[in-house]
mmCIF file of C-alpha atoms and ligand atoms in Angstrom:
data_model
loop_
_atom_site.group_PDB
_atom_site.id
_atom_site.type_symbol
_atom_site.label_atom_id
_atom_site.label_comp_id
_atom_site.label_asym_id
_atom_site.label_seq_id
_atom_site.Cartn_x
_atom_site.Cartn_y
_atom_site.Cartn_z
ATOM 1 C CA UNK A 438 118.309 1.654 43.165
ATOM 2 C CA UNK A 439 119.122 4.411 40.693
ATOM 3 C CA UNK A 440 121.908 4.458 38.152
ATOM 4 C CA UNK A 441 125.433 3.079 37.827
ATOM 5 C CA UNK A 442 127.719 4.506 35.137
ATOM 6 C CA UNK A 443 130.697 2.315 34.193
ATOM 7 C CA UNK A 444 132.882 4.891 32.535
ATOM 8 C CA UNK A 445 135.407 4.536 29.781
ATOM 9 C CA UNK A 446 136.047 0.784 29.983
ATOM 10 C CA UNK A 447 137.175 -1.714 27.354
ATOM 11 C CA UNK A 448 133.847 -3.450 26.936
ATOM 12 C CA UNK A 449 133.949 -7.072 25.785
ATOM 13 C CA UNK A 450 130.759 -8.322 24.212
ATOM 14 C CA UNK A 451 129.616 -9.905 20.981
ATOM 15 C CA UNK A 452 133.155 -10.782 19.864
ATOM 16 C CA UNK A 453 134.443 -7.203 20.084
ATOM 17 C CA UNK A 454 136.333 -5.027 22.545
ATOM 18 C CA UNK A 455 135.183 -1.395 22.403
ATOM 19 C CA UNK A 456 136.022 1.583 24.561
ATOM 20 C CA UNK A 457 132.775 3.008 25.883
ATOM 21 C CA UNK A 458 130.593 3.753 28.885
ATOM 22 C CA UNK A 459 127.715 1.582 30.103
ATOM 23 C CA UNK A 460 124.721 2.986 31.963
ATOM 24 C CA UNK A 461 122.789 0.711 34.288
ATOM 25 C CA UNK A 462 119.351 1.635 35.555
ATOM 26 C CA UNK A 463 118.057 -0.412 38.483
ATOM 27 C CA UNK A 464 118.689 -4.060 37.552
ATOM 28 C CA UNK A 465 118.919 -3.557 33.790
ATOM 29 C CA UNK A 466 121.516 -2.417 31.231
ATOM 30 C CA UNK A 467 119.989 0.863 30.080
ATOM 31 C CA UNK A 468 122.529 2.089 27.514
ATOM 32 C CA UNK A 469 125.571 0.260 26.102
ATOM 33 C CA UNK A 470 127.278 3.402 24.753
ATOM 34 C CA UNK A 471 126.256 6.248 27.036
ATOM 35 C CA UNK A 472 127.485 9.687 26.058
ATOM 36 C CA UNK A 473 125.108 11.942 28.005
ATOM 37 C CA UNK A 474 125.482 13.802 31.302
ATOM 38 C CA UNK A 475 125.803 11.859 34.504
ATOM 39 C CA UNK A 476 122.229 11.312 35.692
ATOM 40 C CA UNK A 477 121.154 12.241 39.204
ATOM 41 C CA UNK A 478 121.474 9.536 41.854
ATOM 42 C CA UNK A 479 124.251 7.816 39.888
ATOM 43 C CA UNK A 480 127.150 5.766 41.167
ATOM 44 C CA UNK A 481 130.244 6.070 38.939
ATOM 45 C CA UNK A 482 132.788 3.319 38.313
ATOM 46 C CA UNK A 483 135.840 4.594 36.481
ATOM 47 C CA UNK A 484 136.871 1.678 34.238
ATOM 48 C CA UNK A 485 139.724 3.455 32.431
ATOM 49 C CA UNK A 486 142.322 0.821 31.375
ATOM 50 C CA UNK A 487 140.027 -1.920 32.687
ATOM 51 C CA UNK A 488 137.986 -4.565 30.936
ATOM 52 C CA UNK A 489 134.238 -4.727 31.321
ATOM 53 C CA UNK A 490 132.618 -8.079 30.582
ATOM 54 C CA UNK A 491 129.231 -9.693 31.097
ATOM 55 C CA UNK A 492 129.059 -11.592 34.412
ATOM 56 C CA UNK A 493 130.290 -15.182 34.150
ATOM 57 C CA UNK A 494 127.840 -18.083 33.851
ATOM 58 C CA UNK A 495 129.040 -21.341 35.436
ATOM 59 C CA UNK A 496 126.664 -24.214 34.727
ATOM 60 C CA UNK A 497 128.522 -26.793 36.846
ATOM 61 C CA UNK A 498 129.937 -26.163 40.314
ATOM 62 C CA UNK A 499 129.756 -28.007 43.632
ATOM 63 C CA UNK A 500 131.015 -25.519 46.155
ATOM 64 C CA UNK A 501 133.580 -22.991 47.273
ATOM 65 C CA UNK A 502 134.590 -20.842 50.200
ATOM 66 C CA UNK A 503 134.981 -23.987 52.327
ATOM 67 C CA UNK A 504 131.453 -25.292 51.671
ATOM 68 C CA UNK A 505 129.734 -27.839 49.439
ATOM 69 C CA UNK A 506 126.110 -27.626 48.305
ATOM 70 C CA UNK A 507 125.541 -31.068 49.821
ATOM 71 C CA UNK A 508 126.113 -29.487 53.253
ATOM 72 C CA UNK A 509 122.507 -28.377 52.613
ATOM 73 C CA UNK A 510 122.629 -25.403 54.959
ATOM 74 C CA UNK A 511 121.781 -21.770 54.422
ATOM 75 C CA UNK A 512 125.251 -20.861 55.652
ATOM 76 C CA UNK A 513 126.841 -23.049 52.964
ATOM 77 C CA UNK A 514 124.659 -21.688 50.178
ATOM 78 C CA UNK A 515 125.324 -18.090 51.125
ATOM 79 C CA UNK A 516 129.084 -18.609 51.406
ATOM 80 C CA UNK A 517 129.289 -20.375 48.041
ATOM 81 C CA UNK A 518 127.132 -17.722 46.428
ATOM 82 C CA UNK A 519 129.343 -14.980 47.814
ATOM 83 C CA UNK A 520 132.718 -16.466 46.918
ATOM 84 C CA UNK A 521 131.719 -17.128 43.318
ATOM 85 C CA UNK A 522 130.022 -13.740 42.956
ATOM 86 C CA UNK A 523 133.176 -12.029 44.154
ATOM 87 C CA UNK A 524 135.070 -13.980 41.523
ATOM 88 C CA UNK A 525 132.755 -12.822 38.767
ATOM 89 C CA UNK A 526 130.177 -15.604 38.497
ATOM 90 C CA UNK A 527 126.816 -13.864 38.436
ATOM 91 C CA UNK A 528 124.916 -16.972 37.318
ATOM 92 C CA UNK A 529 125.744 -20.350 38.835
ATOM 93 C CA UNK A 530 124.109 -23.746 38.738
ATOM 94 C CA UNK A 531 124.544 -25.503 42.113
ATOM 95 C CA UNK A 532 125.472 -29.088 41.372
ATOM 96 C CA UNK A 533 124.736 -32.161 43.473
ATOM 97 C CA UNK A 534 127.186 -35.024 43.464
ATOM 98 C CA UNK A 535 125.462 -38.480 43.372
ATOM 99 C CA UNK A 536 123.555 -38.808 46.633
ATOM 100 C CA UNK A 537 120.671 -40.635 48.341
ATOM 101 C CA UNK A 538 117.266 -39.330 47.280
ATOM 102 C CA UNK A 539 116.710 -37.920 50.786
ATOM 103 C CA UNK A 540 119.809 -35.717 50.443
ATOM 104 C CA UNK A 541 118.702 -34.528 46.992
ATOM 105 C CA UNK A 542 115.287 -33.540 48.381
ATOM 106 C CA UNK A 543 116.990 -31.691 51.223
ATOM 107 C CA UNK A 544 119.170 -29.854 48.708
ATOM 108 C CA UNK A 545 116.067 -28.786 46.765
ATOM 109 C CA UNK A 546 114.470 -27.493 49.999
ATOM 110 C CA UNK A 547 117.611 -25.550 50.932
ATOM 111 C CA UNK A 548 117.723 -24.032 47.468
ATOM 112 C CA UNK A 549 114.108 -22.859 47.839
ATOM 113 C CA UNK A 550 114.894 -21.283 51.237
ATOM 114 C CA UNK A 551 117.954 -19.408 49.945
ATOM 115 C CA UNK A 552 116.629 -17.900 46.743
ATOM 116 C CA UNK A 553 116.613 -14.325 48.034
ATOM 117 C CA UNK A 554 120.065 -14.424 49.591
ATOM 118 C CA UNK A 555 121.760 -16.086 46.637
ATOM 119 C CA UNK A 556 120.911 -13.961 43.585
ATOM 120 C CA UNK A 557 123.365 -15.800 41.353
ATOM 121 C CA UNK A 558 121.867 -19.296 41.768
ATOM 122 C CA UNK A 559 119.762 -20.188 38.769
ATOM 123 C CA UNK A 560 118.634 -23.742 39.552
ATOM 124 C CA UNK A 561 119.979 -27.126 40.521
ATOM 125 C CA UNK A 562 122.019 -29.557 38.438
ATOM 126 C CA UNK A 563 121.884 -33.204 39.481
ATOM 127 C CA UNK A 564 125.120 -34.925 38.489
ATOM 128 C CA UNK A 565 123.921 -38.483 39.066
ATOM 129 C CA UNK A 566 122.995 -40.727 40.757
ATOM 130 C CA UNK A 567 121.718 -42.174 37.438
ATOM 131 C CA UNK A 568 125.206 -42.595 35.993
ATOM 132 C CA UNK A 569 127.497 -45.457 35.020
ATOM 133 C CA UNK A 570 129.553 -47.362 37.581
ATOM 134 C CA UNK A 571 132.218 -47.799 34.874
ATOM 135 C CA UNK A 572 132.642 -44.025 34.591
ATOM 136 C CA UNK A 573 132.006 -43.081 38.177
ATOM 137 C CA UNK A 574 134.956 -40.717 38.598
ATOM 138 C CA UNK A 575 134.801 -39.397 42.153
ATOM 139 C CA UNK A 576 131.158 -40.476 42.672
ATOM 140 C CA UNK A 577 130.419 -43.249 45.201
ATOM 141 C CA UNK A 578 129.670 -46.487 43.382
ATOM 142 C CA UNK A 579 127.082 -47.840 45.817
ATOM 143 C CA UNK A 580 124.850 -44.815 45.164
ATOM 144 C CA UNK A 581 124.724 -45.220 41.371
ATOM 145 C CA UNK A 582 121.697 -46.898 39.770
ATOM 146 C CA UNK A 583 119.002 -46.734 37.097
ATOM 147 C CA UNK A 584 116.136 -44.384 37.919
ATOM 148 C CA UNK A 585 113.030 -46.019 39.397
ATOM 149 C CA UNK A 586 109.515 -44.808 38.525
ATOM 150 C CA UNK A 587 109.115 -43.663 42.103
ATOM 151 C CA UNK A 588 112.285 -41.542 41.932
ATOM 152 C CA UNK A 589 111.191 -40.019 38.634
ATOM 153 C CA UNK A 590 107.875 -38.946 40.180
ATOM 154 C CA UNK A 591 109.574 -37.609 43.295
ATOM 155 C CA UNK A 592 112.083 -35.494 41.347
ATOM 156 C CA UNK A 593 109.370 -34.039 39.156
ATOM 157 C CA UNK A 594 106.968 -33.256 41.993
ATOM 158 C CA UNK A 595 109.547 -31.937 44.451
ATOM 159 C CA UNK A 596 112.004 -30.365 42.045
ATOM 160 C CA UNK A 597 109.608 -28.555 39.745
ATOM 161 C CA UNK A 598 111.057 -25.173 38.780
ATOM 162 C CA UNK A 599 114.203 -25.844 40.810
ATOM 163 C CA UNK A 600 115.978 -28.694 38.997
ATOM 164 C CA UNK A 601 117.171 -27.241 35.698
ATOM 165 C CA UNK A 602 119.533 -29.884 34.413
ATOM 166 C CA UNK A 603 120.482 -33.521 35.015
ATOM 167 C CA UNK A 604 123.589 -35.423 33.992
ATOM 168 C CA UNK A 605 122.828 -39.078 33.353
ATOM 169 C CA UNK A 606 124.112 -42.162 31.523
ATOM 170 C CA UNK A 607 121.620 -42.888 28.729
ATOM 171 C CA UNK A 608 122.637 -46.556 28.483
ATOM 172 C CA UNK A 609 121.065 -47.366 31.865
ATOM 173 C CA UNK A 610 117.661 -49.057 32.009
ATOM 174 C CA UNK A 611 114.395 -47.092 32.336
ATOM 175 C CA UNK A 612 116.142 -44.103 30.728
ATOM 176 C CA UNK A 613 113.519 -43.491 28.029
ATOM 177 C CA UNK A 614 110.776 -42.986 30.540
ATOM 178 C CA UNK A 615 113.132 -40.899 32.725
ATOM 179 C CA UNK A 616 114.169 -38.689 29.812
ATOM 180 C CA UNK A 617 110.587 -38.114 28.623
ATOM 181 C CA UNK A 618 109.411 -37.131 32.077
ATOM 182 C CA UNK A 619 112.295 -34.728 32.709
ATOM 183 C CA UNK A 620 112.060 -33.046 29.307
ATOM 184 C CA UNK A 621 108.293 -32.647 29.727
ATOM 185 C CA UNK A 622 109.032 -30.757 32.916
ATOM 186 C CA UNK A 623 111.552 -28.389 31.377
ATOM 187 C CA UNK A 624 114.649 -30.114 32.760
ATOM 188 C CA UNK A 625 117.504 -30.339 30.270
ATOM 189 C CA UNK A 626 119.522 -33.541 29.981
ATOM 190 C CA UNK A 627 123.225 -34.088 29.535
ATOM 191 C CA UNK A 628 125.187 -37.246 28.820
ATOM 192 C CA UNK A 629 127.912 -37.605 31.411
ATOM 193 C CA UNK A 630 129.662 -40.187 33.581
ATOM 194 C CA UNK A 631 128.452 -42.513 30.842
ATOM 195 C CA UNK A 632 129.984 -45.604 29.232
ATOM 196 C CA UNK A 633 127.841 -45.255 26.100
ATOM 197 C CA UNK A 634 129.097 -46.048 22.617
ATOM 198 C CA UNK A 635 128.505 -43.392 19.982
ATOM 199 C CA UNK A 636 125.383 -45.311 18.829
ATOM 200 C CA UNK A 637 123.892 -45.139 22.294
ATOM 201 C CA UNK A 638 124.883 -41.506 22.738
ATOM 202 C CA UNK A 639 123.431 -40.532 19.332
ATOM 203 C CA UNK A 640 120.173 -42.276 20.298
ATOM 204 C CA UNK A 641 120.152 -40.208 23.476
ATOM 205 C CA UNK A 642 120.670 -37.000 21.480
ATOM 206 C CA UNK A 643 117.752 -37.975 19.240
ATOM 207 C CA UNK A 644 115.663 -38.530 22.359
ATOM 208 C CA UNK A 645 116.336 -35.077 23.779
ATOM 209 C CA UNK A 646 119.701 -35.192 25.535
ATOM 210 C CA UNK A 647 121.333 -31.986 24.320
ATOM 211 C CA UNK A 648 124.651 -31.572 26.117
ATOM 212 C CA UNK A 649 127.733 -33.470 27.320
ATOM 213 C CA UNK A 650 128.939 -32.882 30.867
ATOM 214 C CA UNK A 651 132.677 -32.251 31.267
ATOM 215 C CA UNK A 652 133.679 -33.669 27.903
ATOM 216 C CA UNK A 653 136.702 -36.038 28.161
ATOM 217 C CA UNK A 654 136.214 -36.506 31.917
ATOM 218 C CA UNK A 655 134.261 -39.736 32.570
ATOM 219 C CA UNK A 656 133.125 -39.871 28.929
ATOM 220 C CA UNK A 657 134.727 -42.575 26.752
ATOM 221 C CA UNK A 658 136.365 -41.901 23.432
ATOM 222 C CA UNK A 659 137.297 -44.326 20.635
ATOM 223 C CA UNK A 660 137.996 -47.838 22.014
ATOM 224 C CA UNK A 661 137.969 -51.498 20.953
ATOM 225 C CA UNK A 662 134.863 -53.508 21.857
ATOM 226 C CA UNK A 663 134.744 -57.159 20.635
ATOM 227 C CA UNK A 664 137.528 -56.534 18.102
ATOM 228 C CA UNK A 665 135.738 -53.521 16.598
ATOM 229 C CA UNK A 666 136.886 -49.948 17.040
ATOM 230 C CA UNK A 667 133.867 -48.104 18.386
ATOM 231 C CA UNK A 668 133.432 -44.388 18.781
ATOM 232 C CA UNK A 669 132.267 -43.110 22.158
ATOM 233 C CA UNK A 670 130.459 -40.224 23.787
ATOM 234 C CA UNK A 671 133.158 -37.738 22.770
ATOM 235 C CA UNK A 672 132.883 -38.555 19.061
ATOM 236 C CA UNK A 673 129.075 -38.609 19.210
ATOM 237 C CA UNK A 674 129.206 -35.058 20.561
ATOM 238 C CA UNK A 675 131.516 -34.123 17.689
ATOM 239 C CA UNK A 676 129.265 -35.735 15.070
ATOM 240 C CA UNK A 677 126.051 -34.025 16.197
ATOM 241 C CA UNK A 678 126.342 -30.309 15.441
ATOM 242 C CA UNK A 679 123.476 -29.383 17.751
ATOM 243 C CA UNK A 680 124.997 -30.894 20.868
ATOM 244 C CA UNK A 681 126.738 -28.537 23.277
ATOM 245 C CA UNK A 682 129.593 -29.519 25.580
ATOM 246 C CA UNK A 683 131.302 -28.181 28.670
ATOM 247 C CA UNK A 684 134.993 -28.356 29.517
ATOM 248 C CA UNK A 685 136.718 -27.995 32.880
ATOM 249 C CA UNK A 686 139.102 -25.371 31.506
ATOM 250 C CA UNK A 687 141.102 -24.923 34.705
ATOM 251 C CA UNK A 688 144.448 -25.539 33.006
ATOM 252 C CA UNK A 689 144.761 -28.867 34.861
ATOM 253 C CA UNK A 690 141.968 -31.254 33.862
ATOM 254 C CA UNK A 691 142.064 -30.696 30.087
ATOM 255 C CA UNK A 692 145.323 -30.326 28.169
ATOM 256 C CA UNK A 693 145.755 -27.600 25.592
ATOM 257 C CA UNK A 694 145.442 -29.812 22.485
ATOM 258 C CA UNK A 695 142.403 -31.647 23.816
ATOM 259 C CA UNK A 696 140.694 -28.308 24.348
ATOM 260 C CA UNK A 697 141.817 -27.014 20.952
ATOM 261 C CA UNK A 698 140.384 -30.105 19.269
ATOM 262 C CA UNK A 699 137.010 -29.659 20.953
ATOM 263 C CA UNK A 700 136.967 -26.012 19.895
ATOM 264 C CA UNK A 701 138.045 -26.789 16.346
ATOM 265 C CA UNK A 702 135.140 -29.184 15.925
ATOM 266 C CA UNK A 703 132.404 -27.581 18.035
ATOM 267 C CA UNK A 704 133.275 -23.867 17.881
ATOM 268 C CA UNK A 705 132.780 -21.282 20.592
ATOM 269 C CA UNK A 706 128.983 -21.403 20.128
ATOM 270 C CA UNK A 707 128.822 -24.949 21.461
ATOM 271 C CA UNK A 708 131.530 -25.033 24.133
ATOM 272 C CA UNK A 709 131.025 -23.683 27.654
ATOM 273 C CA UNK A 710 133.769 -23.446 30.228
ATOM 274 C CA UNK A 711 132.816 -24.711 33.682
ATOM 275 C CA UNK A 712 134.667 -24.755 36.965
ATOM 276 C CA UNK A 713 133.221 -27.999 38.435
ATOM 277 C CA UNK A 714 134.572 -26.293 41.571
ATOM 278 C CA UNK A 715 134.761 -28.103 44.882
ATOM 279 C CA UNK A 716 134.642 -26.903 48.473
ATOM 280 C CA UNK A 717 138.158 -25.361 48.540
ATOM 281 C CA UNK A 718 137.520 -23.051 45.544
ATOM 282 C CA UNK A 719 138.143 -19.430 46.446
ATOM 283 C CA UNK A 720 140.102 -20.299 49.599
ATOM 284 C CA UNK A 721 143.809 -20.822 50.220
ATOM 285 C CA UNK A 722 143.539 -24.070 52.216
ATOM 286 C CA UNK A 723 145.827 -26.953 51.312
ATOM 287 C CA UNK A 724 143.530 -29.648 52.619
ATOM 288 C CA UNK A 725 139.784 -30.135 52.136
ATOM 289 C CA UNK A 726 137.053 -32.701 51.474
ATOM 290 C CA UNK A 727 135.359 -34.026 48.392
ATOM 291 C CA UNK A 728 131.651 -33.675 49.214
ATOM 292 C CA UNK A 729 130.747 -34.556 52.781
ATOM 293 C CA UNK A 730 133.261 -33.714 55.527
ATOM 294 C CA UNK A 731 134.573 -37.095 56.744
ATOM 295 C CA UNK A 732 138.064 -38.661 56.907
ATOM 296 C CA UNK A 733 137.619 -40.897 53.830
ATOM 297 C CA UNK A 734 136.749 -37.843 51.705
ATOM 298 C CA UNK A 735 139.939 -35.944 52.485
ATOM 299 C CA UNK A 736 141.742 -34.317 49.553
ATOM 300 C CA UNK A 737 144.858 -32.198 49.275
ATOM 301 C CA UNK A 738 145.074 -28.957 47.346
ATOM 302 C CA UNK A 739 148.301 -28.197 45.510
ATOM 303 C CA UNK A 740 149.382 -26.752 42.144
ATOM 304 C CA UNK A 741 145.978 -25.146 41.723
ATOM 305 C CA UNK A 742 143.957 -28.382 41.813
ATOM 306 C CA UNK A 743 142.457 -30.804 44.363
ATOM 307 C CA UNK A 744 144.073 -34.253 44.439
ATOM 308 C CA UNK A 745 143.493 -37.531 46.259
ATOM 309 C CA UNK A 746 145.863 -37.722 49.281
ATOM 310 C CA UNK A 747 148.143 -40.266 47.537
ATOM 311 C CA UNK A 748 148.299 -37.948 44.476
ATOM 312 C CA UNK A 749 147.117 -40.821 42.251
ATOM 313 C CA UNK A 750 144.369 -38.704 40.694
ATOM 314 C CA UNK A 751 142.804 -35.260 40.575
ATOM 315 C CA UNK A 752 139.797 -34.996 42.857
ATOM 316 C CA UNK A 753 138.305 -31.909 41.274
ATOM 317 C CA UNK A 754 138.860 -28.278 40.514
ATOM 318 C CA UNK A 755 139.312 -25.237 42.707
ATOM 319 C CA UNK A 756 138.592 -22.820 39.880
ATOM 320 C CA UNK A 757 136.414 -19.717 39.927
ATOM 321 C CA UNK A 758 135.085 -17.621 37.053
ATOM 322 C CA UNK A 759 138.012 -15.230 36.867
ATOM 323 C CA UNK A 760 140.510 -18.114 37.127
ATOM 324 C CA UNK A 761 138.892 -19.782 34.108
ATOM 325 C CA UNK A 762 139.176 -16.511 32.216
ATOM 326 C CA UNK A 763 142.854 -16.155 33.046
ATOM 327 C CA UNK A 764 143.547 -19.791 32.054
ATOM 328 C CA UNK A 765 141.633 -19.392 28.790
ATOM 329 C CA UNK A 766 143.975 -16.640 27.712
ATOM 330 C CA UNK A 767 147.284 -17.463 29.402
ATOM 331 C CA UNK A 768 147.227 -21.276 29.455
ATOM 332 C CA UNK A 769 145.069 -22.207 26.465
ATOM 333 C CA UNK A 770 146.172 -19.278 24.301
ATOM 334 C CA UNK A 771 142.648 -18.217 23.345
ATOM 335 C CA UNK A 772 141.587 -14.674 22.597
ATOM 336 C CA UNK A 773 139.975 -12.679 25.381
ATOM 337 C CA UNK A 774 136.771 -12.387 23.315
ATOM 338 C CA UNK A 775 136.497 -16.142 22.710
ATOM 339 C CA UNK A 776 137.217 -16.929 26.350
ATOM 340 C CA UNK A 777 134.633 -14.440 27.585
ATOM 341 C CA UNK A 778 132.067 -15.852 25.171
ATOM 342 C CA UNK A 779 132.530 -19.392 26.506
ATOM 343 C CA UNK A 780 132.135 -18.067 30.046
ATOM 344 C CA UNK A 781 129.077 -15.910 29.346
ATOM 345 C CA UNK A 782 127.044 -15.988 26.144
ATOM 346 C CA UNK A 783 127.397 -19.688 25.312
ATOM 347 C CA UNK A 784 126.559 -21.077 28.776
ATOM 348 C CA UNK A 785 123.630 -18.605 29.016
ATOM 349 C CA UNK A 786 122.305 -20.042 25.752
ATOM 350 C CA UNK A 787 122.818 -23.584 27.003
ATOM 351 C CA UNK A 788 120.668 -22.737 30.024
ATOM 352 C CA UNK A 789 118.131 -21.099 27.715
ATOM 353 C CA UNK A 790 118.303 -17.736 29.504
ATOM 354 C CA UNK A 791 117.726 -15.017 26.922
ATOM 355 C CA UNK A 792 118.659 -11.858 28.835
ATOM 356 C CA UNK A 793 122.068 -12.582 30.354
ATOM 357 C CA UNK A 794 125.542 -13.299 28.959
ATOM 358 C CA UNK A 795 125.941 -10.152 26.859
ATOM 359 C CA UNK A 796 126.247 -6.436 27.418
ATOM 360 C CA UNK A 797 123.151 -5.473 25.528
ATOM 361 C CA UNK A 798 120.353 -2.988 26.104
ATOM 362 C CA UNK A 799 117.597 -4.388 28.367
ATOM 363 C CA UNK A 800 119.754 -7.335 29.439
ATOM 364 C CA UNK A 801 120.182 -8.032 33.162
ATOM 365 C CA UNK A 802 122.939 -5.827 34.614
ATOM 366 C CA UNK A 803 125.362 -8.637 35.511
ATOM 367 C CA UNK A 804 128.799 -7.149 34.892
ATOM 368 C CA UNK A 805 132.424 -7.786 35.836
ATOM 369 C CA UNK A 806 135.199 -5.193 35.738
ATOM 370 C CA UNK A 807 138.766 -6.572 35.805
ATOM 371 C CA UNK A 808 142.244 -5.294 35.098
ATOM 372 C CA UNK A 809 144.878 -6.486 32.630
ATOM 373 C CA UNK A 810 146.208 -8.950 35.218
ATOM 374 C CA UNK A 811 142.794 -10.597 35.533
ATOM 375 C CA UNK A 812 142.127 -9.186 38.971
ATOM 376 C CA UNK A 813 138.489 -8.434 39.598
ATOM 377 C CA UNK A 814 137.774 -4.877 40.625
ATOM 378 C CA UNK A 815 133.985 -4.645 40.498
ATOM 379 C CA UNK A 816 131.140 -7.102 40.231
ATOM 380 C CA UNK A 817 127.581 -6.008 39.595
ATOM 381 C CA UNK A 818 124.818 -8.546 40.086
ATOM 382 C CA UNK A 819 121.356 -7.598 38.843
ATOM 383 C CA UNK A 820 122.288 -3.929 39.087
ATOM 384 C CA UNK A 821 123.737 -4.197 42.601
ATOM 385 C CA UNK A 822 127.410 -3.738 43.406
ATOM 386 C CA UNK A 823 128.692 -6.830 45.219
ATOM 387 C CA UNK A 824 132.384 -6.100 45.017
ATOM 388 C CA UNK A 825 134.252 -2.874 44.690
ATOM 389 C CA UNK A 826 137.885 -2.027 43.954
ATOM 390 C CA UNK A 827 139.846 -2.033 47.171
ATOM 391 C CA UNK A 828 137.508 -4.318 49.134
ATOM 392 C CA UNK A 829 139.082 -7.464 50.474
ATOM 393 C CA UNK A 830 139.460 -10.612 48.339
HETATM 394 ZN ZN1 LIG B 464 130.825 -32.190 38.905
#
């Protein structure tokens, strides 16, 4: 593969922006401040007046480019991989909306078939079906239930090495046995779409749940139960310093002050930005579907978000990595360094991947080059150029 020299860019990593040149050798970052001669067999990217950041890490997304992971086809996987790569996401966690077990097994099989072609897919995230009917959001109620022993066995045997994270409601029955089995098999657990009180959520954190899925969305906050003001999942996440959270920071789902509050309490080390992107992400359609393509799943896309056809509620996001970056700075008023961190280093840590998310020697060469208007010019995935200035989209 040879060398790539990213010359003279404003490199964002580790909370700093520094003007320097990065040398990539094969799939690895070889030197983070290269001053030598241009090596032989070297591709040069002139990054003068551009920003150079680690590739984005999106731990929660359902689709893009007109496809949803639940389409369970190679074509869908490749298109979603491509559209998010081109928008800077070099590590993505394909997420399954609550589905029948047969569809989940099919998704796992498709993932295994597409590993080569989709270099940015890390592993699967199951968002349900073991979630609360009271906090179902856009999930289909009839599919939601407590995990059975048979399902637990099936997920472990079939999903080994592929399922990386599961979002569940810890207040459901049989959850202790479920949680033990998943944690034993290296699957991380998040509280989400849950109606838990803070007591129940704190118990879950003690039992190995370590994260909260899209904080504020389908997670209760303070409310009155039998005359008593009870804290909810949100406050439990705030009270436990070890717990990490994710926010759909698309400028639509979470208002500025709600995001600022989460950051004030948790800090940039514990907050990851996610897209939770649906099928229409990365396209310019104004009509699409939430999950499976059928008339009852129709959604409209307007004002940068997917909505139910009667506009009564958001149906999901159409964000991509670079859109989240732009919103972090322009909508939420965060610094470029903080925004990049919550799109790279922090989610990489949440996934437990030690060699991505920073521009550091020996790290994987996942790199994004963008201009001051947040337009992507180059994307490098594992040392390979996937997008170049001037190419379409
Ligand atoms: Zn989701």
